[in-house]
């Protein structure tokens, strides 16, 4: 009986060891299979690793074309005929303003008047005195008693009337031509001085391009240079510089044509008004059939100008160049390159 149980115990112990061995073998097989599976994390990592992309520098073709250097500024449309207005009277107080800024006036129309007191009455009385003197002379002629003194008195009265009339005219500000009152700086009750500017009259039917350039750019501009003008709502138009600013115009409080570069357009657009803003460029230098590259292809080191040239086989070489005109978009190569070659950008 004891022998039987010993045998059964040995069989059970032996069976457990066999099952445990088979279980371990199974785990090793599964682990090995997973290690070689393409779905493993390590395999995925290997598949995701790719060589980095090295960006290729841009290449440019050397071309032959026209290069232009320009100066740019802004301006507006202004009247060709524009005049500052002032009273001829020595001084006085404005009694009436008859026209407001923006209104149209005819030549000779009264715009404003200075207080002249009883000057009008003086003129009337003087006219009466002159008439009385005329009648007196007529009677003396009939009586043959006319004398030189009568004639001198008559001339004196006429001279006095002219002086009074001149004073009255000087107190009236009149329009020198048909136009529009652009500005008027005085109001009723203000005191004025002789030849003090009080307003601006413009002929709005005759316009011109007026541009205000910087002092440094003015040194590069001359009458006759070609220009391109972009007018708001009216497109781009070509023209030429017709007049430079006047030397004595700076510092004025008035917006005068004398302060601007004037550009005469080849064809003036229709339906535009004075004051319309615009931008203009003037060609100060031009060279035709120039060998050109973009600024990105020019390299500079310690005063040396050079480019990298690439041939048809992809071989690269450095070539020293001599630079001519330069702009923000183009560089002229005077020596070192030929049209058709290819250069490498930076």
mmCIF file of C-alpha atoms in Angstrom:
data_model
loop_
_atom_site.group_PDB
_atom_site.id
_atom_site.type_symbol
_atom_site.label_atom_id
_atom_site.label_comp_id
_atom_site.label_asym_id
_atom_site.label_seq_id
_atom_site.Cartn_x
_atom_site.Cartn_y
_atom_site.Cartn_z
ATOM 1 C CA UNK A 1 0.000 0.000 0.000
ATOM 2 C CA UNK A 2 2.756 2.385 0.774
ATOM 3 C CA UNK A 3 4.490 1.449 -2.408
ATOM 4 C CA UNK A 4 1.395 2.396 -4.420
ATOM 5 C CA UNK A 5 1.148 5.824 -2.878
ATOM 6 C CA UNK A 6 4.795 6.399 -3.383
ATOM 7 C CA UNK A 7 4.392 5.627 -7.063
ATOM 8 C CA UNK A 8 1.360 7.920 -7.417
ATOM 9 C CA UNK A 9 3.196 10.725 -5.640
ATOM 10 C CA UNK A 10 6.183 10.328 -7.940
ATOM 11 C CA UNK A 11 3.963 10.396 -11.039
ATOM 12 C CA UNK A 12 2.196 13.558 -9.885
ATOM 13 C CA UNK A 13 5.517 15.273 -9.091
ATOM 14 C CA UNK A 14 6.982 14.215 -12.397
ATOM 15 C CA UNK A 15 3.898 15.492 -14.309
ATOM 16 C CA UNK A 16 4.119 18.904 -12.713
ATOM 17 C CA UNK A 17 7.750 19.267 -13.812
ATOM 18 C CA UNK A 18 6.876 18.304 -17.393
ATOM 19 C CA UNK A 19 3.995 20.787 -17.521
ATOM 20 C CA UNK A 20 6.202 23.531 -16.101
ATOM 21 C CA UNK A 21 8.861 22.810 -18.696
ATOM 22 C CA UNK A 22 6.350 22.888 -21.542
ATOM 23 C CA UNK A 23 4.985 26.230 -20.257
ATOM 24 C CA UNK A 24 8.446 27.808 -20.196
ATOM 25 C CA UNK A 25 9.207 26.555 -23.694
ATOM 26 C CA UNK A 26 5.958 28.099 -24.926
ATOM 27 C CA UNK A 27 6.847 31.457 -23.406
ATOM 28 C CA UNK A 28 10.280 31.414 -25.058
ATOM 29 C CA UNK A 29 8.750 30.592 -28.449
ATOM 30 C CA UNK A 30 6.204 33.409 -28.204
ATOM 31 C CA UNK A 31 8.865 35.870 -27.047
ATOM 32 C CA UNK A 32 11.189 34.929 -29.881
ATOM 33 C CA UNK A 33 8.369 35.247 -32.389
ATOM 34 C CA UNK A 34 7.463 38.699 -31.114
ATOM 35 C CA UNK A 35 11.079 39.823 -31.262
ATOM 36 C CA UNK A 36 11.189 39.085 -34.981
ATOM 37 C CA UNK A 37 7.677 40.359 -35.742
ATOM 38 C CA UNK A 38 7.518 43.468 -38.072
ATOM 39 C CA UNK A 39 4.861 44.841 -35.724
ATOM 40 C CA UNK A 40 7.265 45.254 -32.808
ATOM 41 C CA UNK A 41 8.114 48.707 -31.415
ATOM 42 C CA UNK A 42 11.757 48.345 -32.405
ATOM 43 C CA UNK A 43 10.812 47.479 -35.984
ATOM 44 C CA UNK A 44 8.469 50.456 -36.146
ATOM 45 C CA UNK A 45 11.248 52.713 -34.853
ATOM 46 C CA UNK A 46 13.648 51.465 -37.520
ATOM 47 C CA UNK A 47 11.065 52.065 -40.238
ATOM 48 C CA UNK A 48 10.424 55.675 -39.074
ATOM 49 C CA UNK A 49 14.084 56.711 -39.133
ATOM 50 C CA UNK A 50 14.770 58.393 -42.498
ATOM 51 C CA UNK A 51 17.730 60.456 -43.687
ATOM 52 C CA UNK A 52 17.106 64.242 -43.229
ATOM 53 C CA UNK A 53 16.174 66.345 -46.257
ATOM 54 C CA UNK A 54 18.924 68.858 -47.050
ATOM 55 C CA UNK A 55 17.330 71.907 -48.716
ATOM 56 C CA UNK A 56 18.840 72.783 -52.076
ATOM 57 C CA UNK A 57 19.925 76.386 -52.504
ATOM 58 C CA UNK A 58 18.107 78.254 -55.282
ATOM 59 C CA UNK A 59 19.731 78.727 -58.664
ATOM 60 C CA UNK A 60 19.312 81.814 -60.837
ATOM 61 C CA UNK A 61 19.942 82.380 -64.509
ATOM 62 C CA UNK A 62 22.153 85.310 -65.466
ATOM 63 C CA UNK A 63 20.127 87.549 -67.815
ATOM 64 C CA UNK A 64 20.655 90.594 -70.002
ATOM 65 C CA UNK A 65 18.037 93.327 -69.506
ATOM 66 C CA UNK A 66 17.507 96.995 -68.616
ATOM 67 C CA UNK A 67 18.198 98.120 -65.067
ATOM 68 C CA UNK A 68 16.769 101.326 -63.613
ATOM 69 C CA UNK A 69 17.462 103.195 -60.419
ATOM 70 C CA UNK A 70 14.495 105.198 -59.135
ATOM 71 C CA UNK A 71 13.503 107.547 -56.326
ATOM 72 C CA UNK A 72 9.985 107.382 -54.915
ATOM 73 C CA UNK A 73 7.705 109.788 -53.065
ATOM 74 C CA UNK A 74 4.076 110.727 -52.536
ATOM 75 C CA UNK A 75 2.135 113.805 -53.589
ATOM 76 C CA UNK A 76 -1.217 115.000 -54.887
ATOM 77 C CA UNK A 77 -2.938 116.678 -57.791
ATOM 78 C CA UNK A 78 -2.769 120.472 -57.589
ATOM 79 C CA UNK A 79 -3.922 123.367 -59.727
ATOM 80 C CA UNK A 80 -1.475 124.678 -62.312
ATOM 81 C CA UNK A 81 -2.757 128.181 -61.640
ATOM 82 C CA UNK A 82 -2.792 128.974 -57.960
ATOM 83 C CA UNK A 83 -2.393 132.390 -56.405
ATOM 84 C CA UNK A 84 -2.054 133.726 -52.898
ATOM 85 C CA UNK A 85 -4.601 136.402 -52.007
ATOM 86 C CA UNK A 86 -3.831 139.576 -50.059
ATOM 87 C CA UNK A 87 -5.316 143.030 -49.500
ATOM 88 C CA UNK A 88 -3.543 146.067 -50.948
ATOM 89 C CA UNK A 89 -4.557 148.251 -48.028
ATOM 90 C CA UNK A 90 -1.919 149.103 -45.421
ATOM 91 C CA UNK A 91 -4.045 147.778 -42.577
ATOM 92 C CA UNK A 92 -7.631 147.497 -41.455
ATOM 93 C CA UNK A 93 -10.361 145.380 -39.960
ATOM 94 C CA UNK A 94 -12.387 142.958 -42.081
ATOM 95 C CA UNK A 95 -16.022 144.030 -42.190
ATOM 96 C CA UNK A 96 -17.368 141.405 -44.611
ATOM 97 C CA UNK A 97 -16.420 137.955 -45.903
ATOM 98 C CA UNK A 98 -18.516 137.341 -48.992
ATOM 99 C CA UNK A 99 -17.128 133.963 -50.202
ATOM 100 C CA UNK A 100 -16.476 130.769 -48.234
ATOM 101 C CA UNK A 101 -13.661 128.256 -48.944
ATOM 102 C CA UNK A 102 -14.710 125.747 -51.595
ATOM 103 C CA UNK A 103 -16.939 128.205 -53.460
ATOM 104 C CA UNK A 104 -16.296 129.176 -57.082
ATOM 105 C CA UNK A 105 -15.722 132.819 -57.998
ATOM 106 C CA UNK A 106 -15.492 134.830 -61.216
ATOM 107 C CA UNK A 107 -12.568 137.065 -62.049
ATOM 108 C CA UNK A 108 -13.048 140.473 -60.399
ATOM 109 C CA UNK A 109 -15.603 139.197 -57.872
ATOM 110 C CA UNK A 110 -15.264 140.683 -54.367
ATOM 111 C CA UNK A 111 -14.247 138.048 -51.780
ATOM 112 C CA UNK A 112 -13.878 140.192 -48.622
ATOM 113 C CA UNK A 113 -13.977 143.852 -47.602
ATOM 114 C CA UNK A 114 -12.094 145.971 -45.033
ATOM 115 C CA UNK A 115 -13.949 148.574 -42.970
ATOM 116 C CA UNK A 116 -13.365 151.960 -44.663
ATOM 117 C CA UNK A 117 -15.516 154.165 -42.435
ATOM 118 C CA UNK A 118 -17.081 157.094 -44.344
ATOM 119 C CA UNK A 119 -14.861 156.699 -47.407
ATOM 120 C CA UNK A 120 -17.828 156.049 -49.650
ATOM 121 C CA UNK A 121 -19.430 159.329 -48.550
ATOM 122 C CA UNK A 122 -16.181 161.152 -49.224
ATOM 123 C CA UNK A 123 -16.128 159.744 -52.740
ATOM 124 C CA UNK A 124 -19.718 160.866 -53.344
ATOM 125 C CA UNK A 125 -19.016 164.400 -52.089
ATOM 126 C CA UNK A 126 -15.887 164.634 -54.209
ATOM 127 C CA UNK A 127 -17.834 163.617 -57.306
ATOM 128 C CA UNK A 128 -20.340 166.384 -56.547
ATOM 129 C CA UNK A 129 -17.522 168.907 -56.129
ATOM 130 C CA UNK A 130 -16.083 167.871 -59.481
ATOM 131 C CA UNK A 131 -19.474 168.334 -61.139
ATOM 132 C CA UNK A 132 -19.849 171.771 -59.621
ATOM 133 C CA UNK A 133 -16.386 172.716 -60.854
ATOM 134 C CA UNK A 134 -17.310 171.550 -64.370
ATOM 135 C CA UNK A 135 -20.455 173.697 -64.388
ATOM 136 C CA UNK A 136 -18.511 176.683 -63.088
ATOM 137 C CA UNK A 137 -15.936 176.345 -65.863
ATOM 138 C CA UNK A 138 -18.698 176.101 -68.468
ATOM 139 C CA UNK A 139 -20.226 179.388 -67.229
ATOM 140 C CA UNK A 140 -16.854 181.139 -67.273
ATOM 141 C CA UNK A 141 -16.201 179.912 -70.780
ATOM 142 C CA UNK A 142 -19.464 181.542 -71.876
ATOM 143 C CA UNK A 143 -18.489 184.727 -70.104
ATOM 144 C CA UNK A 144 -14.924 184.500 -71.364
ATOM 145 C CA UNK A 145 -13.656 184.702 -67.798
ATOM 146 C CA UNK A 146 -12.087 181.248 -67.525
ATOM 147 C CA UNK A 147 -8.631 181.298 -65.932
ATOM 148 C CA UNK A 148 -5.756 178.904 -65.420
ATOM 149 C CA UNK A 149 -6.595 178.718 -61.719
ATOM 150 C CA UNK A 150 -10.014 177.283 -62.578
ATOM 151 C CA UNK A 151 -8.334 174.458 -64.537
ATOM 152 C CA UNK A 152 -5.845 173.750 -61.737
ATOM 153 C CA UNK A 153 -8.606 173.519 -59.163
ATOM 154 C CA UNK A 154 -10.516 171.139 -61.402
ATOM 155 C CA UNK A 155 -7.463 168.862 -61.828
ATOM 156 C CA UNK A 156 -6.882 168.899 -58.097
ATOM 157 C CA UNK A 157 -10.425 167.696 -57.437
ATOM 158 C CA UNK A 158 -10.023 164.872 -59.950
ATOM 159 C CA UNK A 159 -6.754 163.811 -58.364
ATOM 160 C CA UNK A 160 -8.353 163.731 -54.916
ATOM 161 C CA UNK A 161 -11.162 161.521 -56.277
ATOM 162 C CA UNK A 162 -8.625 159.072 -57.734
ATOM 163 C CA UNK A 163 -6.887 158.799 -54.373
ATOM 164 C CA UNK A 164 -10.165 158.081 -52.584
ATOM 165 C CA UNK A 165 -11.145 155.517 -55.208
ATOM 166 C CA UNK A 166 -7.746 153.795 -54.873
ATOM 167 C CA UNK A 167 -8.217 153.563 -51.109
ATOM 168 C CA UNK A 168 -11.644 152.020 -51.595
ATOM 169 C CA UNK A 169 -10.332 149.477 -54.133
ATOM 170 C CA UNK A 170 -7.467 148.535 -51.789
ATOM 171 C CA UNK A 171 -10.030 147.695 -49.126
ATOM 172 C CA UNK A 172 -11.685 145.130 -51.401
ATOM 173 C CA UNK A 173 -10.172 141.687 -51.959
ATOM 174 C CA UNK A 174 -11.138 140.548 -55.473
ATOM 175 C CA UNK A 175 -10.527 137.329 -57.410
ATOM 176 C CA UNK A 176 -7.739 137.774 -59.996
ATOM 177 C CA UNK A 177 -9.226 135.029 -62.219
ATOM 178 C CA UNK A 178 -12.043 132.486 -62.404
ATOM 179 C CA UNK A 179 -11.442 129.730 -59.880
ATOM 180 C CA UNK A 180 -12.207 128.156 -56.509
ATOM 181 C CA UNK A 181 -11.382 129.684 -53.148
ATOM 182 C CA UNK A 182 -9.231 126.904 -51.670
ATOM 183 C CA UNK A 183 -8.644 128.569 -48.306
ATOM 184 C CA UNK A 184 -9.347 131.793 -46.416
ATOM 185 C CA UNK A 185 -7.721 132.331 -43.023
ATOM 186 C CA UNK A 186 -9.600 135.431 -41.830
ATOM 187 C CA UNK A 187 -13.080 136.140 -40.488
ATOM 188 C CA UNK A 188 -15.179 139.227 -39.908
ATOM 189 C CA UNK A 189 -13.535 141.457 -37.286
ATOM 190 C CA UNK A 190 -9.983 140.219 -37.879
ATOM 191 C CA UNK A 191 -7.255 142.807 -38.445
ATOM 192 C CA UNK A 192 -5.035 142.459 -41.515
ATOM 193 C CA UNK A 193 -1.700 143.899 -42.570
ATOM 194 C CA UNK A 194 -0.607 145.120 -45.980
ATOM 195 C CA UNK A 195 0.213 142.229 -48.344
ATOM 196 C CA UNK A 196 -0.493 139.638 -45.649
ATOM 197 C CA UNK A 197 -1.637 136.393 -47.276
ATOM 198 C CA UNK A 198 -5.210 135.610 -46.305
ATOM 199 C CA UNK A 199 -6.202 132.887 -48.773
ATOM 200 C CA UNK A 200 -5.503 130.829 -51.906
ATOM 201 C CA UNK A 201 -7.406 130.849 -55.193
ATOM 202 C CA UNK A 202 -6.986 127.945 -57.651
ATOM 203 C CA UNK A 203 -8.159 127.139 -61.146
ATOM 204 C CA UNK A 204 -9.380 123.567 -60.622
ATOM 205 C CA UNK A 205 -9.862 122.967 -64.333
ATOM 206 C CA UNK A 206 -6.075 122.864 -64.895
ATOM 207 C CA UNK A 207 -4.314 120.256 -62.738
ATOM 208 C CA UNK A 208 -0.756 118.972 -62.451
ATOM 209 C CA UNK A 209 1.080 116.281 -60.478
ATOM 210 C CA UNK A 210 2.899 117.751 -57.452
ATOM 211 C CA UNK A 211 5.313 115.499 -55.516
ATOM 212 C CA UNK A 212 7.354 116.219 -52.401
ATOM 213 C CA UNK A 213 10.714 114.357 -52.492
ATOM 214 C CA UNK A 214 13.281 114.181 -49.696
ATOM 215 C CA UNK A 215 16.281 116.518 -49.804
ATOM 216 C CA UNK A 216 18.662 113.658 -50.662
ATOM 217 C CA UNK A 217 16.455 112.461 -53.534
ATOM 218 C CA UNK A 218 16.078 116.001 -54.912
ATOM 219 C CA UNK A 219 19.824 116.031 -55.595
ATOM 220 C CA UNK A 220 19.346 113.111 -58.004
ATOM 221 C CA UNK A 221 16.400 114.564 -59.964
ATOM 222 C CA UNK A 222 16.565 116.899 -62.970
ATOM 223 C CA UNK A 223 14.012 118.441 -65.324
ATOM 224 C CA UNK A 224 13.170 116.101 -68.204
ATOM 225 C CA UNK A 225 13.631 112.820 -66.309
ATOM 226 C CA UNK A 226 11.015 110.146 -66.966
ATOM 227 C CA UNK A 227 8.460 109.464 -64.255
ATOM 228 C CA UNK A 228 5.660 107.039 -63.460
ATOM 229 C CA UNK A 229 2.675 108.278 -61.441
ATOM 230 C CA UNK A 230 0.027 106.142 -59.739
ATOM 231 C CA UNK A 231 -3.099 108.199 -59.018
ATOM 232 C CA UNK A 232 -5.718 106.875 -56.597
ATOM 233 C CA UNK A 233 -8.723 105.541 -58.553
ATOM 234 C CA UNK A 234 -7.172 106.708 -61.863
ATOM 235 C CA UNK A 235 -4.403 104.164 -62.591
ATOM 236 C CA UNK A 236 -0.741 104.585 -63.500
ATOM 237 C CA UNK A 237 0.458 107.177 -66.013
ATOM 238 C CA UNK A 238 3.807 108.126 -67.525
ATOM 239 C CA UNK A 239 5.243 111.634 -67.676
ATOM 240 C CA UNK A 240 8.319 113.801 -67.202
ATOM 241 C CA UNK A 241 9.630 116.169 -64.553
ATOM 242 C CA UNK A 242 8.700 119.683 -65.690
ATOM 243 C CA UNK A 243 9.866 121.835 -62.767
ATOM 244 C CA UNK A 244 11.913 121.570 -59.598
ATOM 245 C CA UNK A 245 10.981 123.273 -56.288
ATOM 246 C CA UNK A 246 11.977 126.903 -56.000
ATOM 247 C CA UNK A 247 14.845 127.584 -53.614
ATOM 248 C CA UNK A 248 13.019 130.338 -51.701
ATOM 249 C CA UNK A 249 9.768 128.385 -51.284
ATOM 250 C CA UNK A 250 10.736 126.435 -48.158
ATOM 251 C CA UNK A 251 9.397 127.618 -44.820
ATOM 252 C CA UNK A 252 6.181 129.052 -46.224
ATOM 253 C CA UNK A 253 2.946 128.391 -44.366
ATOM 254 C CA UNK A 254 1.064 128.056 -47.646
ATOM 255 C CA UNK A 255 0.747 124.860 -49.630
ATOM 256 C CA UNK A 256 2.336 126.304 -52.764
ATOM 257 C CA UNK A 257 3.346 124.649 -56.023
ATOM 258 C CA UNK A 258 6.763 126.219 -55.521
ATOM 259 C CA UNK A 259 7.515 123.622 -52.828
ATOM 260 C CA UNK A 260 6.924 120.599 -55.074
ATOM 261 C CA UNK A 261 8.510 118.702 -57.949
ATOM 262 C CA UNK A 262 6.022 119.096 -60.807
ATOM 263 C CA UNK A 263 5.416 116.241 -63.253
ATOM 264 C CA UNK A 264 3.651 116.775 -66.571
ATOM 265 C CA UNK A 265 1.758 113.642 -67.627
ATOM 266 C CA UNK A 266 1.769 112.453 -71.239
ATOM 267 C CA UNK A 267 -2.006 112.033 -71.028
ATOM 268 C CA UNK A 268 -3.940 113.458 -68.099
ATOM 269 C CA UNK A 269 -6.765 111.229 -66.786
ATOM 270 C CA UNK A 270 -10.345 112.467 -66.852
ATOM 271 C CA UNK A 271 -12.654 112.884 -63.860
ATOM 272 C CA UNK A 272 -9.964 113.590 -61.255
ATOM 273 C CA UNK A 273 -9.981 116.377 -58.699
ATOM 274 C CA UNK A 274 -7.423 118.575 -57.000
ATOM 275 C CA UNK A 275 -6.158 117.040 -53.796
ATOM 276 C CA UNK A 276 -6.312 113.431 -55.045
ATOM 277 C CA UNK A 277 -3.374 111.552 -53.431
ATOM 278 C CA UNK A 278 -0.784 109.798 -55.591
ATOM 279 C CA UNK A 279 2.639 108.150 -55.580
ATOM 280 C CA UNK A 280 5.403 108.792 -58.091
ATOM 281 C CA UNK A 281 8.777 107.352 -59.099
ATOM 282 C CA UNK A 282 11.429 109.153 -61.143
ATOM 283 C CA UNK A 283 14.054 107.229 -63.125
ATOM 284 C CA UNK A 284 17.398 108.760 -62.116
ATOM 285 C CA UNK A 285 19.662 106.165 -63.813
ATOM 286 C CA UNK A 286 19.082 103.612 -66.569
ATOM 287 C CA UNK A 287 21.337 101.113 -68.343
ATOM 288 C CA UNK A 288 20.198 98.899 -71.205
ATOM 289 C CA UNK A 289 21.571 95.430 -72.053
ATOM 290 C CA UNK A 290 23.045 95.064 -68.577
ATOM 291 C CA UNK A 291 24.104 91.658 -67.208
ATOM 292 C CA UNK A 292 21.914 91.098 -64.149
ATOM 293 C CA UNK A 293 21.601 88.760 -61.187
ATOM 294 C CA UNK A 294 19.375 88.949 -58.075
ATOM 295 C CA UNK A 295 20.931 90.388 -54.895
ATOM 296 C CA UNK A 296 20.612 86.958 -53.212
ATOM 297 C CA UNK A 297 23.258 85.534 -55.588
ATOM 298 C CA UNK A 298 25.937 88.126 -54.787
ATOM 299 C CA UNK A 299 28.345 87.224 -51.982
ATOM 300 C CA UNK A 300 30.595 89.682 -50.158
ATOM 301 C CA UNK A 301 33.568 88.890 -47.937
ATOM 302 C CA UNK A 302 36.140 91.472 -46.793
ATOM 303 C CA UNK A 303 35.523 93.756 -49.754
ATOM 304 C CA UNK A 304 35.468 90.863 -52.224
ATOM 305 C CA UNK A 305 32.447 90.448 -54.513
ATOM 306 C CA UNK A 306 31.937 86.959 -55.908
ATOM 307 C CA UNK A 307 29.306 84.441 -56.966
ATOM 308 C CA UNK A 308 29.028 80.651 -57.025
ATOM 309 C CA UNK A 309 28.591 79.412 -60.584
ATOM 310 C CA UNK A 310 27.209 75.946 -61.351
ATOM 311 C CA UNK A 311 27.824 74.308 -64.748
ATOM 312 C CA UNK A 312 25.680 71.843 -66.691
ATOM 313 C CA UNK A 313 27.211 68.890 -64.819
ATOM 314 C CA UNK A 314 26.474 70.415 -61.416
ATOM 315 C CA UNK A 315 30.041 71.438 -60.689
ATOM 316 C CA UNK A 316 30.357 74.580 -58.571
ATOM 317 C CA UNK A 317 33.038 77.255 -58.655
ATOM 318 C CA UNK A 318 33.598 80.702 -57.199
ATOM 319 C CA UNK A 319 33.941 83.628 -59.632
ATOM 320 C CA UNK A 320 34.954 87.170 -58.680
ATOM 321 C CA UNK A 321 32.702 89.842 -60.197
ATOM 322 C CA UNK A 322 32.672 93.612 -60.678
ATOM 323 C CA UNK A 323 29.394 95.267 -59.620
ATOM 324 C CA UNK A 324 27.693 98.215 -61.384
ATOM 325 C CA UNK A 325 24.208 99.613 -60.679
ATOM 326 C CA UNK A 326 22.282 97.997 -57.845
ATOM 327 C CA UNK A 327 18.628 98.130 -56.841
ATOM 328 C CA UNK A 328 16.542 96.263 -54.289
ATOM 329 C CA UNK A 329 15.745 93.576 -56.890
ATOM 330 C CA UNK A 330 18.689 93.555 -59.332
ATOM 331 C CA UNK A 331 22.484 93.769 -59.409
ATOM 332 C CA UNK A 332 24.423 94.710 -62.532
ATOM 333 C CA UNK A 333 27.552 92.622 -63.157
ATOM 334 C CA UNK A 334 30.040 94.658 -65.174
ATOM 335 C CA UNK A 335 32.677 91.920 -65.319
ATOM 336 C CA UNK A 336 32.851 88.209 -64.474
ATOM 337 C CA UNK A 337 29.601 86.702 -65.795
ATOM 338 C CA UNK A 338 27.879 86.083 -69.106
ATOM 339 C CA UNK A 339 24.148 85.827 -69.849
ATOM 340 C CA UNK A 340 22.918 82.239 -69.650
ATOM 341 C CA UNK A 341 25.169 81.124 -66.813
ATOM 342 C CA UNK A 342 23.577 79.879 -63.603
ATOM 343 C CA UNK A 343 24.497 81.150 -60.151
ATOM 344 C CA UNK A 344 23.612 79.838 -56.705
ATOM 345 C CA UNK A 345 21.689 81.897 -54.198
ATOM 346 C CA UNK A 346 22.423 82.117 -50.501
#
